[in-house]
PDB file of C-alpha atoms in Angstrom:
ATOM      1  CA  MET A1249     -13.216  -0.086  32.530  1.00  0.00           C
ATOM      2  CA  THR A1250     -11.216  -2.861  30.925  1.00  0.00           C
ATOM      3  CA  THR A1251      -7.711  -2.083  29.735  1.00  0.00           C
ATOM      4  CA  ILE A1252      -6.242  -3.973  26.842  1.00  0.00           C
ATOM      5  CA  SER A1253      -2.743  -5.278  27.305  1.00  0.00           C
ATOM      6  CA  LYS A1254       0.011  -4.098  24.983  1.00  0.00           C
ATOM      7  CA  PRO A1255       0.278  -7.492  23.160  1.00  0.00           C
ATOM      8  CA  ALA A1256      -3.495  -7.541  22.675  1.00  0.00           C
ATOM      9  CA  ARG A1257      -3.440  -3.973  21.262  1.00  0.00           C
ATOM     10  CA  LEU A1258      -0.697  -5.046  18.871  1.00  0.00           C
ATOM     11  CA  VAL A1259      -2.756  -8.002  17.629  1.00  0.00           C
ATOM     12  CA  HIS A1260      -5.794  -5.753  17.161  1.00  0.00           C
ATOM     13  CA  SER A1261      -3.745  -3.356  15.036  1.00  0.00           C
ATOM     14  CA  LEU A1262      -2.670  -6.165  12.675  1.00  0.00           C
ATOM     15  CA  ASP A1263      -4.780  -7.532   9.853  1.00  0.00           C
ATOM     16  CA  PRO A1264      -5.526 -11.196  10.698  1.00  0.00           C
ATOM     17  CA  LEU A1265      -5.193 -12.338   7.075  1.00  0.00           C
ATOM     18  CA  THR A1266      -1.869 -10.728   6.135  1.00  0.00           C
ATOM     19  CA  TRP A1267      -0.404  -9.791   9.543  1.00  0.00           C
ATOM     20  CA  LEU A1268       0.210  -6.309   8.160  1.00  0.00           C
ATOM     21  CA  PRO A1269      -0.772  -3.167  10.060  1.00  0.00           C
ATOM     22  CA  THR A1270      -4.386  -2.064   9.685  1.00  0.00           C
ATOM     23  CA  ARG A1271      -5.511   1.406   8.597  1.00  0.00           C
ATOM     24  CA  GLY A1272      -5.350   2.879  12.117  1.00  0.00           C
ATOM     25  CA  GLY A1273      -1.823   1.684  12.809  1.00  0.00           C
ATOM     26  CA  PHE A1274      -0.664   2.705   9.358  1.00  0.00           C
ATOM     27  CA  GLU A1275      -2.122   6.198   9.598  1.00  0.00           C
ATOM     28  CA  SER A1276      -0.432   6.710  12.991  1.00  0.00           C
ATOM     29  CA  CYS A1277       2.943   5.675  11.561  1.00  0.00           C
ATOM     30  CA  LEU A1278       2.379   7.841   8.478  1.00  0.00           C
ATOM     31  CA  ALA A1279       1.512  10.876  10.623  1.00  0.00           C
ATOM     32  CA  ARG A1280       4.762  10.410  12.577  1.00  0.00           C
ATOM     33  CA  ALA A1281       6.744  10.075   9.348  1.00  0.00           C
ATOM     34  CA  VAL A1282       5.168  13.237   7.897  1.00  0.00           C
ATOM     35  CA  ARG A1283       5.968  15.185  11.086  1.00  0.00           C
ATOM     36  CA  ASN A1284       9.595  14.019  10.885  1.00  0.00           C
ATOM     37  CA  ILE A1285      10.088  14.587   7.157  1.00  0.00           C
ATOM     38  CA  GLY A1286      11.274  18.179   7.584  1.00  0.00           C
ATOM     39  CA  ARG A1287      14.140  17.061   9.814  1.00  0.00           C
ATOM     40  CA  THR A1288      15.407  14.380   7.443  1.00  0.00           C
ATOM     41  CA  ARG A1289      15.475  16.565   4.328  1.00  0.00           C
ATOM     42  CA  SER A1290      14.194  13.625   2.324  1.00  0.00           C
ATOM     43  CA  VAL A1291      10.967  12.964   0.471  1.00  0.00           C
ATOM     44  CA  LEU A1292       8.224  10.654   1.673  1.00  0.00           C
ATOM     45  CA  ALA A1293       6.427   8.592  -0.969  1.00  0.00           C
ATOM     46  CA  LEU A1294       2.949   7.247  -0.285  1.00  0.00           C
ATOM     47  CA  LEU A1295       1.761   4.421  -2.523  1.00  0.00           C
ATOM     48  CA  ALA A1296      -1.964   3.614  -2.603  1.00  0.00           C
ATOM     49  CA  ILE A1297      -2.163   0.054  -3.946  1.00  0.00           C
ATOM     50  CA  ASP A1298      -5.245  -1.835  -5.114  1.00  0.00           C
ATOM     51  CA  LEU A1299      -5.421  -5.379  -6.460  1.00  0.00           C
ATOM     52  CA  ASP A1300      -7.224  -5.317  -9.793  1.00  0.00           C
ATOM     53  CA  HIS A1301     -10.333  -7.449 -10.426  1.00  0.00           C
ATOM     54  CA  LEU A1302     -10.225  -9.390  -7.150  1.00  0.00           C
ATOM     55  CA  ASP A1303     -14.033  -9.229  -7.088  1.00  0.00           C
ATOM     56  CA  GLY A1304     -14.095 -11.456 -10.191  1.00  0.00           C
ATOM     57  CA  VAL A1305     -11.777 -13.979  -8.549  1.00  0.00           C
ATOM     58  CA  ASN A1306     -13.986 -14.040  -5.450  1.00  0.00           C
ATOM     59  CA  ALA A1307     -17.124 -14.484  -7.569  1.00  0.00           C
ATOM     60  CA  ALA A1308     -15.657 -17.260  -9.726  1.00  0.00           C
ATOM     61  CA  LEU A1309     -13.540 -19.176  -7.223  1.00  0.00           C
ATOM     62  CA  GLY A1310     -14.804 -18.087  -3.793  1.00  0.00           C
ATOM     63  CA  HIS A1311     -13.617 -15.756  -1.067  1.00  0.00           C
ATOM     64  CA  GLU A1312     -11.249 -18.303   0.448  1.00  0.00           C
ATOM     65  CA  PHE A1313      -9.366 -18.425  -2.858  1.00  0.00           C
ATOM     66  CA  GLY A1314      -9.399 -14.612  -3.048  1.00  0.00           C
ATOM     67  CA  ASP A1315      -8.079 -14.404   0.511  1.00  0.00           C
ATOM     68  CA  ARG A1316      -5.168 -16.635  -0.428  1.00  0.00           C
ATOM     69  CA  ILE A1317      -4.327 -14.299  -3.310  1.00  0.00           C
ATOM     70  CA  VAL A1318      -4.521 -11.285  -0.979  1.00  0.00           C
ATOM     71  CA  ARG A1319      -2.190 -13.025   1.492  1.00  0.00           C
ATOM     72  CA  GLU A1320       0.326 -13.911  -1.224  1.00  0.00           C
ATOM     73  CA  ALA A1321       0.088 -10.456  -2.830  1.00  0.00           C
ATOM     74  CA  ALA A1322       0.862  -8.867   0.547  1.00  0.00           C
ATOM     75  CA  ALA A1323       3.952 -11.052   0.938  1.00  0.00           C
ATOM     76  CA  ARG A1324       5.091 -10.181  -2.597  1.00  0.00           C
ATOM     77  CA  MET A1325       4.634  -6.456  -1.992  1.00  0.00           C
ATOM     78  CA  ALA A1326       6.611  -6.668   1.239  1.00  0.00           C
ATOM     79  CA  ARG A1327       9.483  -8.404  -0.573  1.00  0.00           C
ATOM     80  CA  ALA A1328       9.407  -5.883  -3.442  1.00  0.00           C
ATOM     81  CA  LEU A1329       9.491  -2.739  -1.304  1.00  0.00           C
ATOM     82  CA  ALA A1330      12.581  -1.245   0.293  1.00  0.00           C
ATOM     83  CA  PRO A1331      13.354  -2.705   3.740  1.00  0.00           C
ATOM     84  CA  ASP A1332      12.417   0.533   5.520  1.00  0.00           C
ATOM     85  CA  ALA A1333       8.989   0.781   3.830  1.00  0.00           C
ATOM     86  CA  VAL A1334       5.844   0.485   5.934  1.00  0.00           C
ATOM     87  CA  LEU A1335       3.162  -1.617   4.212  1.00  0.00           C
ATOM     88  CA  ALA A1336      -0.417  -2.031   5.443  1.00  0.00           C
ATOM     89  CA  ARG A1337      -3.655  -3.651   4.386  1.00  0.00           C
ATOM     90  CA  LEU A1338      -6.286  -0.942   4.658  1.00  0.00           C
ATOM     91  CA  GLU A1339      -9.263  -3.142   3.746  1.00  0.00           C
ATOM     92  CA  SER A1340     -10.272  -5.892   1.340  1.00  0.00           C
ATOM     93  CA  ASP A1341      -7.876  -5.555  -1.612  1.00  0.00           C
ATOM     94  CA  ASP A1342      -6.614  -2.072  -0.674  1.00  0.00           C
ATOM     95  CA  PHE A1343      -3.056  -1.629   0.566  1.00  0.00           C
ATOM     96  CA  ALA A1344      -0.808   1.352   1.208  1.00  0.00           C
ATOM     97  CA  ALA A1345       2.906   1.792   1.731  1.00  0.00           C
ATOM     98  CA  PHE A1346       5.170   4.676   2.563  1.00  0.00           C
ATOM     99  CA  LEU A1347       8.912   5.051   2.401  1.00  0.00           C
ATOM    100  CA  GLU A1348      11.608   7.680   2.120  1.00  0.00           C
ATOM    101  CA  VAL A1349      12.754   8.260  -1.452  1.00  0.00           C
ATOM    102  CA  ARG A1350      15.168  10.564  -3.240  1.00  0.00           C
ATOM    103  CA  ASN A1351      12.684  11.759  -5.875  1.00  0.00           C
ATOM    104  CA  LEU A1352       9.708  10.752  -8.024  1.00  0.00           C
ATOM    105  CA  ALA A1353      11.852   8.414 -10.147  1.00  0.00           C
ATOM    106  CA  HIS A1354      12.850   6.496  -7.018  1.00  0.00           C
ATOM    107  CA  ALA A1355       9.188   6.230  -5.954  1.00  0.00           C
ATOM    108  CA  ALA A1356       8.202   5.111  -9.462  1.00  0.00           C
ATOM    109  CA  ASN A1357      10.906   2.438  -9.359  1.00  0.00           C
ATOM    110  CA  GLN A1358       9.457   1.081  -6.091  1.00  0.00           C
ATOM    111  CA  ALA A1359       5.959   1.065  -7.627  1.00  0.00           C
ATOM    112  CA  ALA A1360       7.256  -0.767 -10.704  1.00  0.00           C
ATOM    113  CA  LEU A1361       8.846  -3.451  -8.504  1.00  0.00           C
ATOM    114  CA  VAL A1362       5.539  -3.993  -6.689  1.00  0.00           C
ATOM    115  CA  LEU A1363       3.668  -4.253 -10.000  1.00  0.00           C
ATOM    116  CA  GLU A1364       6.213  -6.727 -11.369  1.00  0.00           C
ATOM    117  CA  ARG A1365       5.864  -8.993  -8.333  1.00  0.00           C
ATOM    118  CA  CYS A1366       2.066  -8.801  -8.374  1.00  0.00           C
ATOM    119  CA  ARG A1367       1.935  -9.783 -12.076  1.00  0.00           C
ATOM    120  CA  GLU A1368       3.557 -13.166 -11.443  1.00  0.00           C
ATOM    121  CA  PRO A1369       0.895 -15.919 -11.569  1.00  0.00           C
ATOM    122  CA  TYR A1370      -0.598 -16.989  -8.244  1.00  0.00           C
ATOM    123  CA  VAL A1371      -0.565 -20.783  -8.125  1.00  0.00           C
ATOM    124  CA  ILE A1372      -3.150 -21.990  -5.638  1.00  0.00           C
ATOM    125  CA  ASP A1373      -4.412 -25.567  -5.508  1.00  0.00           C
ATOM    126  CA  CYS A1374      -2.762 -26.291  -8.885  1.00  0.00           C
ATOM    127  CA  LEU A1375      -4.619 -23.388 -10.491  1.00  0.00           C
ATOM    128  CA  ALA A1376      -2.629 -20.436 -11.845  1.00  0.00           C
ATOM    129  CA  VAL A1377      -4.407 -17.093 -11.608  1.00  0.00           C
ATOM    130  CA  THR A1378      -3.006 -13.867 -12.965  1.00  0.00           C
ATOM    131  CA  ALA A1379      -3.774 -10.772 -10.934  1.00  0.00           C
ATOM    132  CA  THR A1380      -2.427  -7.267 -11.290  1.00  0.00           C
ATOM    133  CA  ALA A1381      -2.328  -4.128  -9.196  1.00  0.00           C
ATOM    134  CA  SER A1382      -2.809  -0.412  -9.685  1.00  0.00           C
ATOM    135  CA  ILE A1383      -0.838   2.163  -7.720  1.00  0.00           C
ATOM    136  CA  GLY A1384      -1.270   5.851  -7.033  1.00  0.00           C
ATOM    137  CA  ILE A1385       1.777   7.817  -5.856  1.00  0.00           C
ATOM    138  CA  ALA A1386       1.893  11.002  -3.783  1.00  0.00           C
ATOM    139  CA  LEU A1387       5.080  12.643  -2.495  1.00  0.00           C
ATOM    140  CA  CYS A1388       5.551  14.783   0.602  1.00  0.00           C
ATOM    141  CA  ALA A1389       8.641  16.871   1.366  1.00  0.00           C
ATOM    142  CA  SER A1390       7.287  19.001   4.184  1.00  0.00           C
ATOM    143  CA  ALA A1391       5.792  18.452   7.609  1.00  0.00           C
ATOM    144  CA  ALA A1392       3.294  21.173   6.657  1.00  0.00           C
ATOM    145  CA  GLU A1393       1.125  18.638   4.821  1.00  0.00           C
ATOM    146  CA  ASP A1394      -1.438  16.722   6.829  1.00  0.00           C
ATOM    147  CA  THR A1395      -1.816  12.966   6.548  1.00  0.00           C
ATOM    148  CA  ALA A1396      -5.402  13.128   5.265  1.00  0.00           C
ATOM    149  CA  SER A1397      -4.400  15.362   2.330  1.00  0.00           C
ATOM    150  CA  LEU A1398      -1.490  13.102   1.453  1.00  0.00           C
ATOM    151  CA  MET A1399      -3.720  10.007   1.552  1.00  0.00           C
ATOM    152  CA  ALA A1400      -6.355  11.784  -0.571  1.00  0.00           C
ATOM    153  CA  ARG A1401      -3.758  12.701  -3.218  1.00  0.00           C
ATOM    154  CA  ALA A1402      -2.504   9.109  -3.378  1.00  0.00           C
ATOM    155  CA  GLU A1403      -6.092   7.830  -3.671  1.00  0.00           C
ATOM    156  CA  ARG A1404      -6.856  10.257  -6.511  1.00  0.00           C
ATOM    157  CA  ALA A1405      -3.711   9.085  -8.307  1.00  0.00           C
ATOM    158  CA  LEU A1406      -4.819   5.468  -7.789  1.00  0.00           C
ATOM    159  CA  VAL A1407      -8.183   6.218  -9.399  1.00  0.00           C
ATOM    160  CA  GLU A1408      -6.359   7.747 -12.360  1.00  0.00           C
ATOM    161  CA  ALA A1409      -4.136   4.648 -12.670  1.00  0.00           C
ATOM    162  CA  LYS A1410      -7.290   2.520 -12.844  1.00  0.00           C
ATOM    163  CA  ILE A1411      -8.900   4.839 -15.415  1.00  0.00           C
ATOM    164  CA  ARG A1412      -5.762   4.586 -17.543  1.00  0.00           C
ATOM    165  CA  GLY A1413      -6.163   0.818 -17.800  1.00  0.00           C
ATOM    166  CA  ARG A1414      -5.020  -0.698 -14.483  1.00  0.00           C
ATOM    167  CA  ASP A1415      -1.830  -2.735 -14.010  1.00  0.00           C
ATOM    168  CA  GLY A1416       0.187   0.453 -13.714  1.00  0.00           C
ATOM    169  CA  PHE A1417       0.968   3.431 -11.545  1.00  0.00           C
ATOM    170  CA  TYR A1418       0.190   7.122 -11.732  1.00  0.00           C
ATOM    171  CA  PRO A1419       2.045   9.879  -9.876  1.00  0.00           C
ATOM    172  CA  GLY A1420      -0.879  12.261  -9.522  1.00  0.00           C
ATOM    173  CA  ALA A1421      -1.268  15.842 -10.696  1.00  0.00           C
ATOM    174  CA  ALA A1422       0.252  17.624  -7.702  1.00  0.00           C
ATOM    175  CA  THR A1423       2.748  14.935  -6.797  1.00  0.00           C
ATOM    176  CA  LEU A1424       5.024  16.971  -4.588  1.00  0.00           C
ATOM    177  CA  ARG A1425       3.731  19.606  -2.235  1.00  0.00           C
ATOM    178  CA  SER A1426       6.007  21.442   0.115  1.00  0.00           C
ATOM    179  CA  GLU A1427       3.523  24.097   1.204  1.00  0.00           C
ATOM    180  CA  PRO A1428       0.067  23.620   2.755  1.00  0.00           C
TER     181      PRO A1428
END
C-alpha cells in the first residue's frame, strides 16, 4: 500500500487552477467550524457562490479564457472576504466560503463585497469581459446542525438568487437554525 506524503496530500486537496481548497478539504474545515460554533457563541455564515454565465464565455472565447476568469474571480473573492474566511472552489464555476459573522446583516455585507469585486470587468488579452456572481447565504449558530444540511440550505438560497435575476444574493428561507 502506497502512502501519500503530507505535502502531496496538501497539493491534492488544492484546486490546481485557483490554489484554493477543493470540496473535500472545504467540507472538512466546515465540519470542524460547525462543531466549534457552540463554543464561540458566534454565527457561522456559509456563502454558496456561482459565477453567472461562464458557460457563454467558454463557448464564445474558449475554456482557457474562461479558466483565466475563474482564476481572477477567485483572487477577487479572496480579497473581498474577511481575512478569517475560508474560500474554496468546489467545481467549475462553483465556490463556497464560510466565516464567523455577528448576524445576517454582516453576512450580507460580505456577500455584497464579493459581488462588487466580481462585477469589475475582467481584462484578459486586451478584451474586457463583464461577469457577475450569484450567492446563497445560510447561517448556523449551533453545533447541532450537520454540514450537509447547512450546505443544502446555502445551495437552495443560491438557486433562489439565480431565479431572482442573478448578480445578487439571497439569504434563504430558514436562514438561521439553532435546532436540528
